[in-house]
mmCIF file of C-alpha atoms in Angstrom:
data_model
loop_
_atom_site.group_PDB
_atom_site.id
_atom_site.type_symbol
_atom_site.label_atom_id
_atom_site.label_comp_id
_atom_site.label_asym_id
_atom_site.label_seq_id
_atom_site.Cartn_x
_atom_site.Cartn_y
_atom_site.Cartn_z
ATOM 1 C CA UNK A 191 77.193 92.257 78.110
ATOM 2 C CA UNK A 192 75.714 90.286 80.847
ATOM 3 C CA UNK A 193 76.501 90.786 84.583
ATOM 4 C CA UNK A 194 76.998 93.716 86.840
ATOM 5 C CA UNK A 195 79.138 96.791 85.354
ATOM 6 C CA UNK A 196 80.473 99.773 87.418
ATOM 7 C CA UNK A 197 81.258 103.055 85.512
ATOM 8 C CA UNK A 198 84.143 104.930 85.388
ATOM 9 C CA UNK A 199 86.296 102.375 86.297
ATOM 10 C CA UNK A 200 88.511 105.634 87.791
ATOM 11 C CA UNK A 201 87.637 108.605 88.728
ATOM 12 C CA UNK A 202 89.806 111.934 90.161
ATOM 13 C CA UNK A 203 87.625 114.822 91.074
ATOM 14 C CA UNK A 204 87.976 117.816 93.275
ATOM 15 C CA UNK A 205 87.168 118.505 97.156
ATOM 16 C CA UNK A 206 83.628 119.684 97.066
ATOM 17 C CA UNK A 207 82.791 118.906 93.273
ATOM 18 C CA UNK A 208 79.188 116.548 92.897
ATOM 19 C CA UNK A 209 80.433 113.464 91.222
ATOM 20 C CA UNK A 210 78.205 109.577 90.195
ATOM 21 C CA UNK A 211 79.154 106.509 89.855
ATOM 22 C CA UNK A 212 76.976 104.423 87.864
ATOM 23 C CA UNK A 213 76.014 100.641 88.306
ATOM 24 C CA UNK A 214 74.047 98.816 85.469
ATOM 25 C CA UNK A 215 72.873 95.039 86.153
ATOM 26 C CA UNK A 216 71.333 93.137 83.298
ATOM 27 C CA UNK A 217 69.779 90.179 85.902
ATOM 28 C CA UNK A 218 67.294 92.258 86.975
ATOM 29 C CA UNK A 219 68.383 91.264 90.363
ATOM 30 C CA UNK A 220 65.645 93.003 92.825
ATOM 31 C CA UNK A 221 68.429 93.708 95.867
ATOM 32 C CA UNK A 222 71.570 96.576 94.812
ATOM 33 C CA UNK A 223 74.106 97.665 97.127
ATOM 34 C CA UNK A 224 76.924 100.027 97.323
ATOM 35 C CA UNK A 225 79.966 99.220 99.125
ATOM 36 C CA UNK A 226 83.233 101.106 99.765
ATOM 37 C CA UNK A 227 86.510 98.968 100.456
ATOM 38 C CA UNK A 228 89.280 100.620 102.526
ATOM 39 C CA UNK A 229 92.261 99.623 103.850
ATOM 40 C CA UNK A 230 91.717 98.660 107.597
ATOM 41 C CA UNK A 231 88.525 98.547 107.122
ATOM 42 C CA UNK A 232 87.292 95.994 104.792
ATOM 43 C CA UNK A 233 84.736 96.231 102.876
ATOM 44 C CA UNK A 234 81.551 98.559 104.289
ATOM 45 C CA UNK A 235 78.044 99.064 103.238
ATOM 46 C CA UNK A 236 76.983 102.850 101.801
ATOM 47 C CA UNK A 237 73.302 102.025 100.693
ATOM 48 C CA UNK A 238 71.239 99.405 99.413
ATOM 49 C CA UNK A 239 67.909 98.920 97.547
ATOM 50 C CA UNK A 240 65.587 96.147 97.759
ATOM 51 C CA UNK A 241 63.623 97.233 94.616
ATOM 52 C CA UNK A 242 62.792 100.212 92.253
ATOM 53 C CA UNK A 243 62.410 103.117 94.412
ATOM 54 C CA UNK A 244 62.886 101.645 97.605
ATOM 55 C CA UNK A 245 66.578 102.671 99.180
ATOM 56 C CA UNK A 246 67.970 102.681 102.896
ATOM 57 C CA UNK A 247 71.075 103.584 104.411
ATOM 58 C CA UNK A 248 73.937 101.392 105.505
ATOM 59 C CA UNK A 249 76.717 101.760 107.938
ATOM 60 C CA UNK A 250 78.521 104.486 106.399
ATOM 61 C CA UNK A 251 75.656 106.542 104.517
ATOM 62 C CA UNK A 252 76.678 110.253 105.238
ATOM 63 C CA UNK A 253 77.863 112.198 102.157
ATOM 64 C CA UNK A 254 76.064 109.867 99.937
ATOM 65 C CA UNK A 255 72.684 109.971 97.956
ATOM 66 C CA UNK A 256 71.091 106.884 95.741
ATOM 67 C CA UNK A 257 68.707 106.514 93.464
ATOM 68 C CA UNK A 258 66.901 103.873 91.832
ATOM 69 C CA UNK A 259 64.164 104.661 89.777
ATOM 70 C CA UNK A 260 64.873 101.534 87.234
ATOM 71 C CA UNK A 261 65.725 97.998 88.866
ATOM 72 C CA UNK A 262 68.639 97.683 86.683
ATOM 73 C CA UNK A 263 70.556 101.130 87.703
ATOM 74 C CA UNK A 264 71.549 102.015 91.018
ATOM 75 C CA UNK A 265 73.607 105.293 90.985
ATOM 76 C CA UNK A 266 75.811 106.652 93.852
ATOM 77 C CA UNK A 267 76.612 110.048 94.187
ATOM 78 C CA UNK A 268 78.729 111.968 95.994
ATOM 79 C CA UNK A 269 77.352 115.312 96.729
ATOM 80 C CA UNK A 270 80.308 117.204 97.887
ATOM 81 C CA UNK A 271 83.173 115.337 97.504
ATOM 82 C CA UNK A 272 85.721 114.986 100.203
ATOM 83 C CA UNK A 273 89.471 113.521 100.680
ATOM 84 C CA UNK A 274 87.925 111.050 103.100
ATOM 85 C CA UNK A 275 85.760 109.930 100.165
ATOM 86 C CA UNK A 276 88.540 108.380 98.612
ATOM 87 C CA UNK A 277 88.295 104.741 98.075
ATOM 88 C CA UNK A 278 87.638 102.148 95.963
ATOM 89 C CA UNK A 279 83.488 101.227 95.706
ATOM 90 C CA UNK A 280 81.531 98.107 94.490
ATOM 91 C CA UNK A 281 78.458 97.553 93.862
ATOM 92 C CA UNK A 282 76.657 94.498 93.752
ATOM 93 C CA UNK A 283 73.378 92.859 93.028
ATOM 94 C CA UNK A 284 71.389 89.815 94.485
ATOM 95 C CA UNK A 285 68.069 88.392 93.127
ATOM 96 C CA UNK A 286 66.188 87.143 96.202
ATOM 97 C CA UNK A 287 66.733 86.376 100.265
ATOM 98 C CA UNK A 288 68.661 83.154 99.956
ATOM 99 C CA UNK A 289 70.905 83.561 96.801
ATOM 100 C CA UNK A 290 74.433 85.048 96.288
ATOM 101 C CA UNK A 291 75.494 88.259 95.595
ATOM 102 C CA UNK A 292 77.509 89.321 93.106
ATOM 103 C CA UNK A 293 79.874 92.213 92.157
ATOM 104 C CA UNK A 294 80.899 94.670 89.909
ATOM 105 C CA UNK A 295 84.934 95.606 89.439
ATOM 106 C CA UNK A 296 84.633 98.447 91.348
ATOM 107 C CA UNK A 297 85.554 102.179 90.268
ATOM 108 C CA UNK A 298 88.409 103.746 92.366
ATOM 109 C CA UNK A 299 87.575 107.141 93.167
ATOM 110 C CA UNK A 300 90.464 109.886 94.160
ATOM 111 C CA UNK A 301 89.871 113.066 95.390
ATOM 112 C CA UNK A 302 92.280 115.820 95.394
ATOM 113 C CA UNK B 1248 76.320 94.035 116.142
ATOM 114 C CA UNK B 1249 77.445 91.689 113.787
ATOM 115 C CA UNK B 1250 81.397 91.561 113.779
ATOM 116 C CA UNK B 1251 83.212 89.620 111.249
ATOM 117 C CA UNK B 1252 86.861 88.218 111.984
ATOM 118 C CA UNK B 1253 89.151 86.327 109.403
ATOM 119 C CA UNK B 1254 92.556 84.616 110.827
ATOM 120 C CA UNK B 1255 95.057 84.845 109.771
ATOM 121 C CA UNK B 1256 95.073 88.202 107.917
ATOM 122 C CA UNK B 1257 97.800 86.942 105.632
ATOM 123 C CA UNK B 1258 99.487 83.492 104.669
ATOM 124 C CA UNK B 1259 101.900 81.702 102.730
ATOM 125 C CA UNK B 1260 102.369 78.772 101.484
ATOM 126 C CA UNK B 1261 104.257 76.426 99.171
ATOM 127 C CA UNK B 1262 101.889 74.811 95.912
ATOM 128 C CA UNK B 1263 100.560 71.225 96.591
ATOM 129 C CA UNK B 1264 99.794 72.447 100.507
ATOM 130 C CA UNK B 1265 95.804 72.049 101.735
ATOM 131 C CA UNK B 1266 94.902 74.994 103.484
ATOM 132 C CA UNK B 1267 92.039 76.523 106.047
ATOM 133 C CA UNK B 1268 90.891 79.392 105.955
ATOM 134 C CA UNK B 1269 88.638 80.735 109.093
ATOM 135 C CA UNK B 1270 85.755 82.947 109.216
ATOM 136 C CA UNK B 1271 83.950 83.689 112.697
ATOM 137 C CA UNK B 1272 81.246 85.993 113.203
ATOM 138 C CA UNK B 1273 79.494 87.023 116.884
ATOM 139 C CA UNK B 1274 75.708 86.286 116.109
ATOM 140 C CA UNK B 1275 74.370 83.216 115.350
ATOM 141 C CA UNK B 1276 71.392 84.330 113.977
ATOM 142 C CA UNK B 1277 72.681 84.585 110.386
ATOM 143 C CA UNK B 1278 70.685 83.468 106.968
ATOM 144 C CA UNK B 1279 73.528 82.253 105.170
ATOM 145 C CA UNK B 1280 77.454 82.139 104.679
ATOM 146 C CA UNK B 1281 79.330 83.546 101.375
ATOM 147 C CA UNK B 1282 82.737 83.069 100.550
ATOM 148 C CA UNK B 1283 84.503 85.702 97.934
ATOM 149 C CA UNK B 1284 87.344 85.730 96.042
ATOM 150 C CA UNK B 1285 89.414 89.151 95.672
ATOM 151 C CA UNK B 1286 92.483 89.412 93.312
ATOM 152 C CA UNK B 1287 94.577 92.817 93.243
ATOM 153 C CA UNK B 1288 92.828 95.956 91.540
ATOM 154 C CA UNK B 1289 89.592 93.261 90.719
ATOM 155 C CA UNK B 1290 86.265 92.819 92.154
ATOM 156 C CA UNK B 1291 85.030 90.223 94.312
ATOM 157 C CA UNK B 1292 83.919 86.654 92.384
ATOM 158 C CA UNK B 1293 81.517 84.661 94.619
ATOM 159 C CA UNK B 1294 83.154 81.084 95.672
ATOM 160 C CA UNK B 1295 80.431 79.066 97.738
ATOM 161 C CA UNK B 1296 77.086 80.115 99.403
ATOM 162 C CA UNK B 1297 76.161 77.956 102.197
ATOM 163 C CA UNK B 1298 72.545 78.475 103.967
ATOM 164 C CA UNK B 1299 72.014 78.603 107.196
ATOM 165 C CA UNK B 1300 70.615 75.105 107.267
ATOM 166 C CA UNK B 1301 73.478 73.281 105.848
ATOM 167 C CA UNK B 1302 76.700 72.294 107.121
ATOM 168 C CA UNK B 1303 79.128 72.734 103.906
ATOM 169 C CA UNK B 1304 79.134 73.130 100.557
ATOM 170 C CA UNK B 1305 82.042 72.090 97.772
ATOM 171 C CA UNK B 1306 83.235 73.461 94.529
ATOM 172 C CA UNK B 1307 85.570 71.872 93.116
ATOM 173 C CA UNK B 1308 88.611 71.773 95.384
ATOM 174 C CA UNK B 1309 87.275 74.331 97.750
ATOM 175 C CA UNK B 1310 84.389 73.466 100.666
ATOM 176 C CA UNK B 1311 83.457 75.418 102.717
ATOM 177 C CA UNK B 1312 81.956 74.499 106.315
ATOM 178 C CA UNK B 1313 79.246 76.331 108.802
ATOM 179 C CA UNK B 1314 78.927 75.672 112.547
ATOM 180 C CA UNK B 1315 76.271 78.578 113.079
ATOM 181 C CA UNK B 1316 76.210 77.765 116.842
ATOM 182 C CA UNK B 1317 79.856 78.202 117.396
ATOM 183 C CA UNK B 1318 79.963 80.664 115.153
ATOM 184 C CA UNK B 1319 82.591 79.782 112.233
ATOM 185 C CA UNK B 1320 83.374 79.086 108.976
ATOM 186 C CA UNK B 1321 86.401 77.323 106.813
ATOM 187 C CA UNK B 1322 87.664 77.533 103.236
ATOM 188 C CA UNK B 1323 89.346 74.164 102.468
ATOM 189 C CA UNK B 1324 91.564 74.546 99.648
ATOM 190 C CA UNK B 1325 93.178 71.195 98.867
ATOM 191 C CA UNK B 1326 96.445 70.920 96.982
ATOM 192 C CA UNK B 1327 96.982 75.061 96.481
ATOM 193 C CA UNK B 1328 98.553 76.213 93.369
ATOM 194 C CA UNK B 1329 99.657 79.809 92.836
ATOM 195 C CA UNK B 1330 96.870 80.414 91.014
ATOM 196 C CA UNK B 1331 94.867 80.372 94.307
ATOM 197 C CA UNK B 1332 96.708 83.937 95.314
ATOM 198 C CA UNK B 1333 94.086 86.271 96.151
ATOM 199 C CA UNK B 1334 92.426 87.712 99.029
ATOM 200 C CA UNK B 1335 89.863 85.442 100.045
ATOM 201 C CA UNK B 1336 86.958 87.013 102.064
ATOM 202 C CA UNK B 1337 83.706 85.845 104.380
ATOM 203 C CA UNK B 1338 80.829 87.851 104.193
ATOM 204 C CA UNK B 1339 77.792 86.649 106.530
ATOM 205 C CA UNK B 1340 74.003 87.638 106.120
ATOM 206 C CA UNK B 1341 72.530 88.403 108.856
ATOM 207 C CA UNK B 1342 68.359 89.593 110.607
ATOM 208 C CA UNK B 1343 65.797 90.668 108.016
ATOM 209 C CA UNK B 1344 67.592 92.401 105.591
ATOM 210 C CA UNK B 1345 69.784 91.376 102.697
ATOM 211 C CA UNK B 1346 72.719 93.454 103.938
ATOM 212 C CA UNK B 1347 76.435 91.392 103.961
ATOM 213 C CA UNK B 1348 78.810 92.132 106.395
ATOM 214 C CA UNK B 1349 82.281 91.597 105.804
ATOM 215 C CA UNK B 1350 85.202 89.804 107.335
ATOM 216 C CA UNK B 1351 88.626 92.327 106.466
ATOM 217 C CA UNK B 1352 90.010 88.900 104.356
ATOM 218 C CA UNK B 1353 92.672 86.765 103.705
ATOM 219 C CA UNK B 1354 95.218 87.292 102.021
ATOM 220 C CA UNK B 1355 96.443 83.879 100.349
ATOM 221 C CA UNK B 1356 99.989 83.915 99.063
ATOM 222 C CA UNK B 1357 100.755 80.175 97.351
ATOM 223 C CA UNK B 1358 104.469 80.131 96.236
ATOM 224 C CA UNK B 1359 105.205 78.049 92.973
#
């Protein structure tokens, strides 16, 4: 299918357990981000990448690690897991500076 | 730092009403303007991108306005039905990167 997918859609995993979520984009849209969305808080950036193998950090990078080795997949995982990782995250994917962005459905992400 | 602010956080009102929705953001100095819509448990589905070099755009019966000096945005939504109930949220793109940041949203309640 064309678009932006997010896999698993939800996820429960335990305190301190290593745990990915997966983003595949079939645009092969050069810009990928990672956001989490929290109540109070809106929507806030983890990471983005502004090609293959180029990453940086956003506002809330800590307990995080990307990857993007192919333009279409931009992974996010969660090293250690932890309560406060709990949240619902979206990633999304842009093709150039002045064009929109657009999202996956998120996965929602527990940890117990 | 760029701040984001959406009033009112929540509102309701009957179907047939227009509505405006506001967006304001504290630096001027933004590329463009995109407004997302958010229903319950789904991902965000892009509305209207406006540059920074226009004044508004219009889908349908939504436009959306920019005053980058003053610092705001609108969502028009003329004659509202209850299929307009969602969260609707701003997201401005700001300096050198492709980074969005978020307003914390609307949430649109249109009562049939």
């Amino acid at each position: 299918d064309a678009g932006i997918t997010q896999s698993p859609r939800y996820k429960i995993t335990e305190t301190g357990r290593q745990v990915t979520l997966m983003c595949h984009q079939t645009w092969s849209h050069s810009y990928m981000f990672w956001y989490r969305q929290d109540l109070g808080h809106g929507l806030r950036l983890i990471y983005y990448s502004a090609a293959a193998d180029i990453t940086d950090k956003g506002e809330v990078p800590d307990g995080y690690v990307v990857s993007r080795s192919k333009t279409e997949n931009f992974p996010l995982t969660l090293e250690s897991a932890t309560r406060s990782q709990t949240s619902v995250y979206f990633c999304a994917s842009k093709s150039q500076d002045y064009t929109e962005a657009f999202f996956g459905q998120g996965t929602r992400l527990t940890v117990v | 730092k760029q701040e984001v602010t959406q009033i009112p956080a929540a509102l309701s009102v009957p179907e047939g009403e227009n509505l405006v929705l506001n967006c304001s953001f504290t630096d001027s100095a933004i590329y463009n303007l995109q407004w997302f819509r958010q229903d319950p448990g789904k991902g965000l589905t892009s509305l209207l991108l406006i540059q920074s070099s226009q004044r508004e755009q219009t889908s349908g019966r939504l436009n959306a306005s920019l005053d980058k000096s003053s610092g705001r945005s609108t969502l028009y939504i003329a004659a509202s039905q209850p299929g307009d109930s969602a969260t609707y949220l701003c997201a401005v793109r700001g300096g050198a990167t492709n980074k969005l940041i978020f307003g914390t949203g609307t949430l649109l309640a249109v009562q049939p």
